[in-house]
PDB file of C-alpha atoms in Angstrom:
ATOM      1  CA  MET A 115      23.456   1.816 -13.119  1.00  0.00           C
ATOM      2  CA  ARG A 116      20.258   3.874 -12.671  1.00  0.00           C
ATOM      3  CA  PHE A 117      19.017   1.483  -9.999  1.00  0.00           C
ATOM      4  CA  ILE A 118      22.042   2.150  -7.791  1.00  0.00           C
ATOM      5  CA  ASP A 119      21.827   5.896  -8.386  1.00  0.00           C
ATOM      6  CA  SER A 120      18.142   5.873  -7.483  1.00  0.00           C
ATOM      7  CA  CYS A 121      18.731   3.817  -4.321  1.00  0.00           C
ATOM      8  CA  ASN A 122      21.433   6.251  -3.263  1.00  0.00           C
ATOM      9  CA  LYS A 123      19.240   9.259  -4.037  1.00  0.00           C
ATOM     10  CA  TYR A 124      16.335   7.975  -1.934  1.00  0.00           C
ATOM     11  CA  LYS A 125      18.570   6.355   0.730  1.00  0.00           C
ATOM     12  CA  VAL A 126      16.734   3.067   0.240  1.00  0.00           C
ATOM     13  CA  PHE A 127      19.254   1.021   2.202  1.00  0.00           C
ATOM     14  CA  ASP A 128      19.981   3.497   4.975  1.00  0.00           C
ATOM     15  CA  VAL A 129      18.729   1.194   7.729  1.00  0.00           C
ATOM     16  CA  ASP A 130      20.011   0.285  11.178  1.00  0.00           C
ATOM     17  CA  ALA A 131      21.542  -3.140  10.590  1.00  0.00           C
ATOM     18  CA  THR A 132      24.188  -4.802  12.753  1.00  0.00           C
ATOM     19  CA  ASP A 133      25.872  -6.612   9.847  1.00  0.00           C
ATOM     20  CA  LYS A 134      24.619  -7.140   6.318  1.00  0.00           C
ATOM     21  CA  ILE A 135      21.218  -5.701   5.483  1.00  0.00           C
ATOM     22  CA  GLY A 136      18.744  -8.571   5.288  1.00  0.00           C
ATOM     23  CA  VAL A 137      16.305  -8.121   2.397  1.00  0.00           C
ATOM     24  CA  VAL A 138      13.263 -10.301   1.713  1.00  0.00           C
ATOM     25  CA  ALA A 139      12.484  -9.817  -1.988  1.00  0.00           C
ATOM     26  CA  ALA A 140       8.861 -10.563  -2.923  1.00  0.00           C
ATOM     27  CA  VAL A 141       9.003 -12.358  -6.273  1.00  0.00           C
ATOM     28  CA  SER A 142       5.947 -13.517  -8.203  1.00  0.00           C
ATOM     29  CA  GLY A 143       7.723 -14.560 -11.383  1.00  0.00           C
ATOM     30  CA  GLY A 144       6.541 -11.576 -13.418  1.00  0.00           C
ATOM     31  CA  ALA A 145       8.861  -9.086 -15.114  1.00  0.00           C
ATOM     32  CA  ASP A 146       8.653  -6.496 -12.333  1.00  0.00           C
ATOM     33  CA  SER A 147       9.632  -8.768  -9.455  1.00  0.00           C
ATOM     34  CA  LEU A 148      12.262 -10.644 -11.483  1.00  0.00           C
ATOM     35  CA  ALA A 149      13.884  -7.322 -12.389  1.00  0.00           C
ATOM     36  CA  LEU A 150      13.817  -6.364  -8.710  1.00  0.00           C
ATOM     37  CA  ALA A 151      15.395  -9.636  -7.601  1.00  0.00           C
ATOM     38  CA  ASP A 152      18.076  -9.498 -10.285  1.00  0.00           C
ATOM     39  CA  LEU A 153      18.921  -5.868  -9.519  1.00  0.00           C
ATOM     40  CA  LEU A 154      19.146  -6.591  -5.792  1.00  0.00           C
ATOM     41  CA  ASN A 155      21.342  -9.604  -6.464  1.00  0.00           C
ATOM     42  CA  ARG A 156      23.698  -7.584  -8.670  1.00  0.00           C
ATOM     43  CA  SER A 157      23.818  -4.837  -6.015  1.00  0.00           C
ATOM     44  CA  GLN A 158      24.612  -7.097  -3.043  1.00  0.00           C
ATOM     45  CA  ARG A 159      28.223  -6.049  -2.655  1.00  0.00           C
ATOM     46  CA  ARG A 160      27.467  -2.377  -3.363  1.00  0.00           C
ATOM     47  CA  PHE A 161      24.894  -2.126  -0.571  1.00  0.00           C
ATOM     48  CA  ASN A 162      26.115  -4.985   1.669  1.00  0.00           C
ATOM     49  CA  LEU A 163      22.915  -7.004   1.254  1.00  0.00           C
ATOM     50  CA  ASN A 164      21.857 -10.492   2.265  1.00  0.00           C
ATOM     51  CA  ILE A 165      18.933 -11.485   0.026  1.00  0.00           C
ATOM     52  CA  CYS A 166      16.179 -14.049   0.342  1.00  0.00           C
ATOM     53  CA  ILE A 167      13.626 -14.472  -2.427  1.00  0.00           C
ATOM     54  CA  ALA A 168      10.115 -15.152  -1.131  1.00  0.00           C
ATOM     55  CA  HIS A 169       7.254 -16.461  -3.266  1.00  0.00           C
ATOM     56  CA  PHE A 170       3.651 -16.980  -2.150  1.00  0.00           C
ATOM     57  CA  GLU A 171       1.631 -19.452  -4.222  1.00  0.00           C
ATOM     58  CA  HIS A 172      -2.000 -18.364  -3.947  1.00  0.00           C
ATOM     59  CA  GLY A 173      -3.608 -21.610  -5.062  1.00  0.00           C
ATOM     60  CA  LEU A 174      -5.783 -19.755  -7.564  1.00  0.00           C
ATOM     61  CA  ARG A 175      -4.511 -20.881 -10.969  1.00  0.00           C
ATOM     62  CA  GLY A 176      -3.916 -24.601 -10.555  1.00  0.00           C
ATOM     63  CA  GLU A 177      -0.853 -26.014 -12.277  1.00  0.00           C
ATOM     64  CA  GLU A 178       0.022 -22.630 -13.760  1.00  0.00           C
ATOM     65  CA  SER A 179       0.442 -21.228 -10.247  1.00  0.00           C
ATOM     66  CA  VAL A 180       2.477 -24.225  -9.093  1.00  0.00           C
ATOM     67  CA  ALA A 181       4.712 -23.831 -12.137  1.00  0.00           C
ATOM     68  CA  ASP A 182       5.289 -20.182 -11.203  1.00  0.00           C
ATOM     69  CA  ALA A 183       6.555 -21.280  -7.787  1.00  0.00           C
ATOM     70  CA  GLU A 184       8.955 -23.799  -9.342  1.00  0.00           C
ATOM     71  CA  PHE A 185      10.164 -21.169 -11.808  1.00  0.00           C
ATOM     72  CA  VAL A 186      10.988 -18.772  -8.958  1.00  0.00           C
ATOM     73  CA  ARG A 187      12.835 -21.564  -7.103  1.00  0.00           C
ATOM     74  CA  GLN A 188      14.987 -22.224 -10.161  1.00  0.00           C
ATOM     75  CA  PHE A 189      15.558 -18.501 -10.730  1.00  0.00           C
ATOM     76  CA  ALA A 190      16.885 -18.170  -7.175  1.00  0.00           C
ATOM     77  CA  GLU A 191      18.957 -21.367  -7.381  1.00  0.00           C
ATOM     78  CA  GLU A 192      20.677 -20.216 -10.582  1.00  0.00           C
ATOM     79  CA  ARG A 193      21.821 -17.093  -8.744  1.00  0.00           C
ATOM     80  CA  GLY A 194      22.751 -18.817  -5.495  1.00  0.00           C
ATOM     81  CA  VAL A 195      20.077 -16.918  -3.574  1.00  0.00           C
ATOM     82  CA  LYS A 196      18.068 -18.417  -0.715  1.00  0.00           C
ATOM     83  CA  CYS A 197      14.407 -18.967  -1.633  1.00  0.00           C
ATOM     84  CA  ILE A 198      11.345 -19.620   0.518  1.00  0.00           C
ATOM     85  CA  VAL A 199       8.044 -20.661  -1.054  1.00  0.00           C
ATOM     86  CA  GLU A 200       4.724 -21.060   0.712  1.00  0.00           C
ATOM     87  CA  SER A 201       1.247 -21.968  -0.547  1.00  0.00           C
ATOM     88  CA  GLY A 202      -2.124 -20.757   0.698  1.00  0.00           C
ATOM     89  CA  ASP A 203      -5.822 -21.155   0.035  1.00  0.00           C
ATOM     90  CA  VAL A 204      -6.862 -17.641  -0.923  1.00  0.00           C
ATOM     91  CA  LYS A 205     -10.422 -18.588  -1.879  1.00  0.00           C
ATOM     92  CA  ALA A 206     -11.120 -20.203   1.500  1.00  0.00           C
ATOM     93  CA  PHE A 207      -9.588 -17.235   3.322  1.00  0.00           C
ATOM     94  CA  ALA A 208     -11.648 -14.799   1.241  1.00  0.00           C
ATOM     95  CA  GLU A 209     -14.889 -16.657   1.935  1.00  0.00           C
ATOM     96  CA  SER A 210     -14.307 -17.052   5.661  1.00  0.00           C
ATOM     97  CA  ASN A 211     -13.381 -13.373   6.079  1.00  0.00           C
ATOM     98  CA  LYS A 212     -15.870 -11.955   3.541  1.00  0.00           C
ATOM     99  CA  LEU A 213     -13.118 -10.416   1.424  1.00  0.00           C
ATOM    100  CA  SER A 214     -12.614 -10.025  -2.300  1.00  0.00           C
ATOM    101  CA  THR A 215     -10.170 -12.510  -3.807  1.00  0.00           C
ATOM    102  CA  GLU A 216      -7.776  -9.644  -4.571  1.00  0.00           C
ATOM    103  CA  THR A 217      -7.839  -8.358  -0.976  1.00  0.00           C
ATOM    104  CA  ALA A 218      -7.520 -11.846   0.503  1.00  0.00           C
ATOM    105  CA  ALA A 219      -4.523 -12.617  -1.722  1.00  0.00           C
ATOM    106  CA  ARG A 220      -2.816  -9.387  -0.704  1.00  0.00           C
ATOM    107  CA  GLU A 221      -3.401  -9.979   3.015  1.00  0.00           C
ATOM    108  CA  LEU A 222      -2.076 -13.555   2.922  1.00  0.00           C
ATOM    109  CA  ARG A 223       0.893 -12.521   0.790  1.00  0.00           C
ATOM    110  CA  TYR A 224       1.923  -9.723   3.144  1.00  0.00           C
ATOM    111  CA  LYS A 225       1.449 -11.962   6.177  1.00  0.00           C
ATOM    112  CA  PHE A 226       3.781 -14.511   4.549  1.00  0.00           C
ATOM    113  CA  LEU A 227       6.411 -11.867   3.740  1.00  0.00           C
ATOM    114  CA  GLU A 228       6.297 -10.555   7.304  1.00  0.00           C
ATOM    115  CA  SER A 229       6.713 -14.080   8.693  1.00  0.00           C
ATOM    116  CA  VAL A 230       9.751 -14.735   6.464  1.00  0.00           C
ATOM    117  CA  CYS A 231      11.310 -11.438   7.498  1.00  0.00           C
ATOM    118  CA  LYS A 232      10.776 -12.261  11.168  1.00  0.00           C
ATOM    119  CA  GLU A 233      11.943 -15.869  10.822  1.00  0.00           C
ATOM    120  CA  LEU A 234      15.225 -14.839   9.171  1.00  0.00           C
ATOM    121  CA  ASN A 235      15.642 -11.798  11.428  1.00  0.00           C
ATOM    122  CA  PHE A 236      15.981  -9.675   8.292  1.00  0.00           C
ATOM    123  CA  ASP A 237      15.615  -5.916   8.144  1.00  0.00           C
ATOM    124  CA  ILE A 238      13.425  -5.015   5.175  1.00  0.00           C
ATOM    125  CA  ILE A 239      10.923  -6.361   2.654  1.00  0.00           C
ATOM    126  CA  ALA A 240      11.417  -5.303  -0.968  1.00  0.00           C
ATOM    127  CA  LEU A 241       8.305  -4.979  -3.147  1.00  0.00           C
ATOM    128  CA  ALA A 242       8.301  -4.595  -6.928  1.00  0.00           C
ATOM    129  CA  HIS A 243       5.768  -1.758  -7.274  1.00  0.00           C
ATOM    130  CA  HIS A 244       6.680   0.577 -10.125  1.00  0.00           C
ATOM    131  CA  ALA A 245       5.476   3.868 -11.618  1.00  0.00           C
ATOM    132  CA  ASP A 246       2.586   2.277 -13.531  1.00  0.00           C
ATOM    133  CA  ASP A 247       1.379   0.617 -10.312  1.00  0.00           C
ATOM    134  CA  GLN A 248       1.532   4.015  -8.642  1.00  0.00           C
ATOM    135  CA  ALA A 249      -0.612   5.582 -11.373  1.00  0.00           C
ATOM    136  CA  GLU A 250      -3.139   2.730 -11.192  1.00  0.00           C
ATOM    137  CA  THR A 251      -3.394   3.043  -7.404  1.00  0.00           C
ATOM    138  CA  ILE A 252      -4.007   6.787  -7.532  1.00  0.00           C
ATOM    139  CA  LEU A 253      -6.665   6.353 -10.226  1.00  0.00           C
ATOM    140  CA  MET A 254      -8.363   3.583  -8.265  1.00  0.00           C
ATOM    141  CA  ARG A 255      -8.476   5.727  -5.134  1.00  0.00           C
ATOM    142  CA  MET A 256      -9.853   8.669  -7.104  1.00  0.00           C
ATOM    143  CA  LEU A 257     -12.645   6.480  -8.433  1.00  0.00           C
ATOM    144  CA  ARG A 258     -13.457   5.319  -4.906  1.00  0.00           C
ATOM    145  CA  GLY A 259     -13.793   8.910  -3.703  1.00  0.00           C
ATOM    146  CA  SER A 260     -10.644   9.269  -1.589  1.00  0.00           C
ATOM    147  CA  GLY A 261      -9.592  12.586  -0.086  1.00  0.00           C
ATOM    148  CA  SER A 262      -6.114  14.090  -0.231  1.00  0.00           C
ATOM    149  CA  ILE A 263      -4.591  11.614   2.227  1.00  0.00           C
ATOM    150  CA  GLY A 264      -6.107   8.711   0.308  1.00  0.00           C
ATOM    151  CA  LEU A 265      -4.570  10.054  -2.898  1.00  0.00           C
ATOM    152  CA  SER A 266      -1.100  10.072  -1.372  1.00  0.00           C
ATOM    153  CA  ALA A 267       1.411   8.061  -3.332  1.00  0.00           C
ATOM    154  CA  MET A 268       3.058   4.824  -2.290  1.00  0.00           C
ATOM    155  CA  GLN A 269       6.420   5.587  -0.706  1.00  0.00           C
ATOM    156  CA  ILE A 270       9.819   4.258  -1.749  1.00  0.00           C
ATOM    157  CA  LYS A 271      10.442   3.694   1.958  1.00  0.00           C
ATOM    158  CA  SER A 272       7.603   3.009   4.376  1.00  0.00           C
ATOM    159  CA  GLY A 273       8.706   1.527   7.680  1.00  0.00           C
ATOM    160  CA  HIS A 274      10.508  -1.713   6.875  1.00  0.00           C
ATOM    161  CA  LEU A 275       8.942  -1.894   3.395  1.00  0.00           C
ATOM    162  CA  ILE A 276      10.912  -0.621   0.414  1.00  0.00           C
ATOM    163  CA  ARG A 277       9.760  -0.081  -3.171  1.00  0.00           C
ATOM    164  CA  PRO A 278      12.985   0.736  -5.044  1.00  0.00           C
ATOM    165  CA  LEU A 279      11.364   0.388  -8.473  1.00  0.00           C
ATOM    166  CA  LEU A 280       8.814   3.193  -8.020  1.00  0.00           C
ATOM    167  CA  PRO A 281      10.884   5.627 -10.131  1.00  0.00           C
ATOM    168  CA  PHE A 282      10.801   3.188 -13.070  1.00  0.00           C
ATOM    169  CA  LYS A 283       8.044   2.470 -15.604  1.00  0.00           C
ATOM    170  CA  LYS A 284       6.910  -1.063 -16.378  1.00  0.00           C
ATOM    171  CA  SER A 285       8.245  -0.801 -19.929  1.00  0.00           C
ATOM    172  CA  GLU A 286      11.714  -0.072 -18.533  1.00  0.00           C
ATOM    173  CA  LEU A 287      11.601  -3.162 -16.321  1.00  0.00           C
ATOM    174  CA  GLU A 288      10.470  -5.331 -19.218  1.00  0.00           C
ATOM    175  CA  ALA A 289      13.331  -3.951 -21.327  1.00  0.00           C
ATOM    176  CA  TYR A 290      15.744  -4.690 -18.480  1.00  0.00           C
ATOM    177  CA  CYS A 291      14.586  -8.319 -18.300  1.00  0.00           C
ATOM    178  CA  GLN A 292      15.025  -8.643 -22.053  1.00  0.00           C
ATOM    179  CA  SER A 293      18.550  -7.224 -21.857  1.00  0.00           C
ATOM    180  CA  ARG A 294      19.398  -9.772 -19.152  1.00  0.00           C
ATOM    181  CA  ASN A 295      17.803 -12.698 -21.036  1.00  0.00           C
ATOM    182  CA  ILE A 296      15.251 -13.121 -18.253  1.00  0.00           C
ATOM    183  CA  ILE A 297      11.992 -14.570 -19.546  1.00  0.00           C
ATOM    184  CA  PRO A 298       9.212 -13.780 -17.048  1.00  0.00           C
ATOM    185  CA  ARG A 299       6.158 -15.859 -16.301  1.00  0.00           C
ATOM    186  CA  ILE A 300       2.815 -14.560 -17.560  1.00  0.00           C
ATOM    187  CA  ASP A 301      -0.072 -14.472 -15.073  1.00  0.00           C
ATOM    188  CA  SER A 302      -3.196 -15.094 -17.162  1.00  0.00           C
ATOM    189  CA  THR A 303      -5.404 -13.394 -14.549  1.00  0.00           C
ATOM    190  CA  ASN A 304      -3.686 -10.084 -15.315  1.00  0.00           C
ATOM    191  CA  PHE A 305      -5.737  -9.960 -18.515  1.00  0.00           C
ATOM    192  CA  GLU A 306      -9.107 -10.492 -16.822  1.00  0.00           C
ATOM    193  CA  THR A 307     -11.109  -7.310 -16.280  1.00  0.00           C
ATOM    194  CA  GLU A 308     -13.230  -8.446 -13.326  1.00  0.00           C
ATOM    195  CA  ALA A 309     -10.772  -6.922 -10.842  1.00  0.00           C
ATOM    196  CA  THR A 310     -10.898  -3.120 -10.621  1.00  0.00           C
ATOM    197  CA  ARG A 311      -7.126  -2.711 -10.916  1.00  0.00           C
ATOM    198  CA  ASN A 312      -6.977  -4.837 -14.054  1.00  0.00           C
ATOM    199  CA  LYS A 313      -9.811  -2.855 -15.597  1.00  0.00           C
ATOM    200  CA  ILE A 314      -7.947   0.368 -14.887  1.00  0.00           C
ATOM    201  CA  ARG A 315      -4.709  -1.063 -16.318  1.00  0.00           C
ATOM    202  CA  LEU A 316      -6.235  -2.597 -19.434  1.00  0.00           C
ATOM    203  CA  GLU A 317      -9.008  -0.151 -20.272  1.00  0.00           C
ATOM    204  CA  LEU A 318      -8.863   3.181 -18.451  1.00  0.00           C
ATOM    205  CA  LEU A 319      -5.156   4.040 -18.586  1.00  0.00           C
ATOM    206  CA  PRO A 320      -4.856   3.308 -22.326  1.00  0.00           C
ATOM    207  CA  ARG A 321      -7.813   5.644 -22.972  1.00  0.00           C
ATOM    208  CA  LEU A 322      -6.303   8.369 -20.789  1.00  0.00           C
ATOM    209  CA  LYS A 323      -3.026   8.075 -22.707  1.00  0.00           C
ATOM    210  CA  GLU A 324      -4.957   9.203 -25.793  1.00  0.00           C
ATOM    211  CA  TYR A 325      -5.488  12.534 -24.002  1.00  0.00           C
ATOM    212  CA  ASN A 326      -2.114  12.657 -22.252  1.00  0.00           C
ATOM    213  CA  PRO A 327       0.644  10.267 -23.383  1.00  0.00           C
ATOM    214  CA  ALA A 328       2.510  11.056 -20.152  1.00  0.00           C
ATOM    215  CA  ILE A 329      -0.462  10.226 -17.902  1.00  0.00           C
ATOM    216  CA  VAL A 330       1.591   7.820 -15.754  1.00  0.00           C
ATOM    217  CA  GLU A 331       4.178  10.503 -14.990  1.00  0.00           C
ATOM    218  CA  THR A 332       1.395  13.056 -14.397  1.00  0.00           C
ATOM    219  CA  LEU A 333      -0.416  10.844 -11.899  1.00  0.00           C
ATOM    220  CA  CYS A 334       2.848  10.031 -10.107  1.00  0.00           C
ATOM    221  CA  ARG A 335       3.592  13.753  -9.761  1.00  0.00           C
ATOM    222  CA  LEU A 336       0.083  14.271  -8.377  1.00  0.00           C
ATOM    223  CA  GLY A 337       0.676  11.517  -5.851  1.00  0.00           C
ATOM    224  CA  ALA A 338       4.036  12.957  -4.796  1.00  0.00           C
ATOM    225  CA  ALA A 339       2.602  16.472  -4.373  1.00  0.00           C
ATOM    226  CA  THR A 340      -0.403  15.179  -2.444  1.00  0.00           C
ATOM    227  CA  THR A 341       1.853  13.106  -0.212  1.00  0.00           C
ATOM    228  CA  ALA A 342       3.957  16.127   0.730  1.00  0.00           C
ATOM    229  CA  ASP A 343       0.855  18.205   1.533  1.00  0.00           C
ATOM    230  CA  ALA A 344      -0.842  15.385   3.438  1.00  0.00           C
ATOM    231  CA  ASN A 345       2.287  14.626   5.487  1.00  0.00           C
ATOM    232  CA  PHE A 346       2.558  18.253   6.575  1.00  0.00           C
ATOM    233  CA  ILE A 347      -1.138  18.505   7.490  1.00  0.00           C
ATOM    234  CA  GLN A 348      -0.983  15.186   9.355  1.00  0.00           C
ATOM    235  CA  MET A 349       2.081  16.356  11.277  1.00  0.00           C
ATOM    236  CA  GLU A 350       0.272  19.522  12.360  1.00  0.00           C
ATOM    237  CA  ALA A 351      -2.856  17.556  13.282  1.00  0.00           C
ATOM    238  CA  THR A 352      -0.809  15.220  15.487  1.00  0.00           C
ATOM    239  CA  LYS A 353       0.468  18.221  17.452  1.00  0.00           C
ATOM    240  CA  ILE A 354      -3.058  19.630  17.877  1.00  0.00           C
ATOM    241  CA  PHE A 355      -4.830  16.342  18.647  1.00  0.00           C
ATOM    242  CA  PRO A 356      -4.333  16.285  22.465  1.00  0.00           C
ATOM    243  CA  SER A 357      -5.837  19.796  22.783  1.00  0.00           C
ATOM    244  CA  VAL A 358      -9.152  18.867  21.087  1.00  0.00           C
ATOM    245  CA  THR A 359      -9.698  15.437  22.651  1.00  0.00           C
ATOM    246  CA  ARG A 360     -10.215  13.906  26.057  1.00  0.00           C
ATOM    247  CA  ILE A 361     -10.246  10.389  27.440  1.00  0.00           C
ATOM    248  CA  THR A 362     -13.098   9.169  29.618  1.00  0.00           C
ATOM    249  CA  ASP A 363     -13.871   5.492  29.165  1.00  0.00           C
ATOM    250  CA  LYS A 364     -13.040   6.160  25.490  1.00  0.00           C
ATOM    251  CA  ILE A 365     -11.497   8.861  23.318  1.00  0.00           C
ATOM    252  CA  GLU A 366     -13.804  11.822  22.623  1.00  0.00           C
ATOM    253  CA  ILE A 367     -13.292  14.832  20.387  1.00  0.00           C
ATOM    254  CA  SER A 368     -14.749  18.302  21.005  1.00  0.00           C
ATOM    255  CA  SER A 369     -17.104  19.873  18.479  1.00  0.00           C
ATOM    256  CA  THR A 370     -16.366  23.317  19.911  1.00  0.00           C
ATOM    257  CA  LEU A 371     -12.584  23.085  19.857  1.00  0.00           C
ATOM    258  CA  ILE A 372     -12.248  21.472  16.418  1.00  0.00           C
ATOM    259  CA  LYS A 373     -14.191  24.339  14.789  1.00  0.00           C
ATOM    260  CA  LYS A 374     -11.264  26.677  15.485  1.00  0.00           C
ATOM    261  CA  TYR A 375      -9.171  25.011  12.804  1.00  0.00           C
ATOM    262  CA  HIS A 376      -9.113  25.037   9.008  1.00  0.00           C
ATOM    263  CA  ILE A 377     -11.217  22.316   7.398  1.00  0.00           C
ATOM    264  CA  ALA A 378      -8.062  20.541   6.133  1.00  0.00           C
ATOM    265  CA  ILE A 379      -6.803  20.258   9.722  1.00  0.00           C
ATOM    266  CA  GLN A 380     -10.283  19.223  10.885  1.00  0.00           C
ATOM    267  CA  ARG A 381     -10.320  16.296   8.461  1.00  0.00           C
ATOM    268  CA  ALA A 382      -6.823  15.220   9.489  1.00  0.00           C
ATOM    269  CA  LEU A 383      -7.844  15.386  13.155  1.00  0.00           C
ATOM    270  CA  ILE A 384     -10.936  13.306  12.425  1.00  0.00           C
ATOM    271  CA  ARG A 385      -8.899  10.695  10.569  1.00  0.00           C
ATOM    272  CA  LEU A 386      -6.497  10.471  13.506  1.00  0.00           C
ATOM    273  CA  PHE A 387      -9.453  10.297  15.899  1.00  0.00           C
ATOM    274  CA  VAL A 388     -11.018   7.388  14.004  1.00  0.00           C
ATOM    275  CA  GLU A 389      -7.710   5.522  13.901  1.00  0.00           C
ATOM    276  CA  LYS A 390      -7.127   5.945  17.629  1.00  0.00           C
ATOM    277  CA  SER A 391     -10.745   5.089  18.469  1.00  0.00           C
ATOM    278  CA  ILE A 392     -11.040   1.798  16.579  1.00  0.00           C
ATOM    279  CA  GLY A 393      -7.449   1.010  15.610  1.00  0.00           C
ATOM    280  CA  THR A 394      -7.803   1.324  11.822  1.00  0.00           C
ATOM    281  CA  VAL A 395      -9.132   3.485   9.003  1.00  0.00           C
ATOM    282  CA  LYS A 396      -9.515   0.504   6.691  1.00  0.00           C
ATOM    283  CA  ASP A 397     -12.647   0.851   4.511  1.00  0.00           C
ATOM    284  CA  PHE A 398     -13.132   4.463   5.639  1.00  0.00           C
ATOM    285  CA  GLU A 399     -13.417   6.727   2.612  1.00  0.00           C
ATOM    286  CA  PHE A 400     -13.609  10.507   2.233  1.00  0.00           C
ATOM    287  CA  ILE A 401     -17.396  10.394   2.566  1.00  0.00           C
ATOM    288  CA  HIS A 402     -17.128   8.895   6.070  1.00  0.00           C
ATOM    289  CA  PHE A 403     -14.628  11.464   7.363  1.00  0.00           C
ATOM    290  CA  ASP A 404     -16.673  14.226   5.754  1.00  0.00           C
ATOM    291  CA  SER A 405     -19.840  12.938   7.468  1.00  0.00           C
ATOM    292  CA  ILE A 406     -18.121  12.989  10.865  1.00  0.00           C
ATOM    293  CA  GLN A 407     -16.885  16.511  10.156  1.00  0.00           C
ATOM    294  CA  ARG A 408     -20.469  17.624   9.465  1.00  0.00           C
ATOM    295  CA  VAL A 409     -21.691  16.044  12.700  1.00  0.00           C
ATOM    296  CA  LEU A 410     -19.060  17.986  14.643  1.00  0.00           C
ATOM    297  CA  THR A 411     -19.452  21.362  12.922  1.00  0.00           C
ATOM    298  CA  GLU A 412     -23.224  21.322  12.423  1.00  0.00           C
ATOM    299  CA  ASN A 413     -24.059  19.723  15.790  1.00  0.00           C
ATOM    300  CA  LEU A 414     -25.848  16.757  14.245  1.00  0.00           C
ATOM    301  CA  LYS A 415     -26.816  13.721  16.304  1.00  0.00           C
ATOM    302  CA  GLY A 416     -24.476  11.183  14.689  1.00  0.00           C
ATOM    303  CA  VAL A 417     -23.666   9.077  11.648  1.00  0.00           C
ATOM    304  CA  GLU A 418     -23.318   5.395  10.683  1.00  0.00           C
ATOM    305  CA  LEU A 419     -19.786   4.192   9.906  1.00  0.00           C
ATOM    306  CA  PRO A 420     -18.160   1.064   8.395  1.00  0.00           C
ATOM    307  CA  HIS A 421     -17.681  -2.150  10.394  1.00  0.00           C
ATOM    308  CA  LYS A 422     -20.887  -1.581  12.403  1.00  0.00           C
ATOM    309  CA  PHE A 423     -19.554   1.532  14.129  1.00  0.00           C
ATOM    310  CA  ARG A 424     -21.414   4.766  14.759  1.00  0.00           C
ATOM    311  CA  ALA A 425     -20.217   8.272  15.673  1.00  0.00           C
ATOM    312  CA  ASP A 426     -22.420   9.948  18.316  1.00  0.00           C
ATOM    313  CA  LEU A 427     -22.311  13.568  19.491  1.00  0.00           C
ATOM    314  CA  LYS A 428     -23.442  14.221  23.082  1.00  0.00           C
ATOM    315  CA  LYS A 429     -23.031  17.502  24.941  1.00  0.00           C
ATOM    316  CA  GLY A 430     -20.393  18.732  22.500  1.00  0.00           C
ATOM    317  CA  TRP A 431     -18.217  15.615  22.563  1.00  0.00           C
ATOM    318  CA  LEU A 432     -18.155  12.991  19.846  1.00  0.00           C
ATOM    319  CA  SER A 433     -17.271   9.340  20.408  1.00  0.00           C
ATOM    320  CA  ILE A 434     -17.249   6.269  18.190  1.00  0.00           C
ATOM    321  CA  ASN A 435     -19.173   3.246  19.405  1.00  0.00           C
ATOM    322  CA  LYS A 436     -20.113  -0.200  18.197  1.00  0.00           C
ATOM    323  CA  LYS A 437     -23.802  -0.248  17.338  1.00  0.00           C
ATOM    324  CA  ASN A 438     -26.016  -1.193  20.302  1.00  0.00           C
ATOM    325  CA  SER A 439     -23.082  -0.766  22.681  1.00  0.00           C
ATOM    326  CA  GLN A 440     -23.582   2.881  23.710  1.00  0.00           C
TER     327      GLN A 440
END
């Protein structure tokens, strides 16, 4: 089975587990996640797995969404697999946190999966991202103006998250479901083009395939190559970071010392500096890191940043501050 060969190749289940490897499988009811759940279930003895299917009902599609949850319950029951379902109010969460519906749904879904994993004392969370998802993500990041790190591909293994279907195309997963007589649920919102990802999937990728029929594979190769380069640069930047920074009442980075390094290392150092200064690089795009780099190398006064932060350069040292809190 290609799935088993791929899992062995990428050492997907090489984790430190005391007994069976506990796997929380995120299942929406679509072809991708049903293929994942079925493959995991069929591979339980091979990899010594203990599986729990987890489904988050977003409360966005009324009875259709509720029916999806019941479908997943029945799917799990037929296979004798434990299933946990939870509902949430994505719209209310999005409004209260000023998020897009797509972002709010993702945050609540991941929070739910983490809670299930913790509650069961399981080891890993399995997500059904595949090669087409990878291509869409890379395209979306390109359109948003990401740098090389932002263009890095999703990883098959990332901490306690696994994505064992990344080597497979969506068409292969749909064919697998058909061969196993699995009839997936259809999410009607997948055909709406308001969301950027849907627009890329439904409009942009089909057009690009007219120029390159293997565009999905091409974008995945780009992501893999960029990931390898970015990981190496980030590793080098981590080694250098203590020599170009100091800690007063906050972390500061030297404009003089950072100039000694190649611009690729400079940008990696700046990204690391932002993350350590405010705890996240969420909503920071290439343009923001590039602006900070210009402040440091051209001795500019400072620059405005997302989330009401500002980078200020004083006497050769740059710090990040909340506005009006310098």
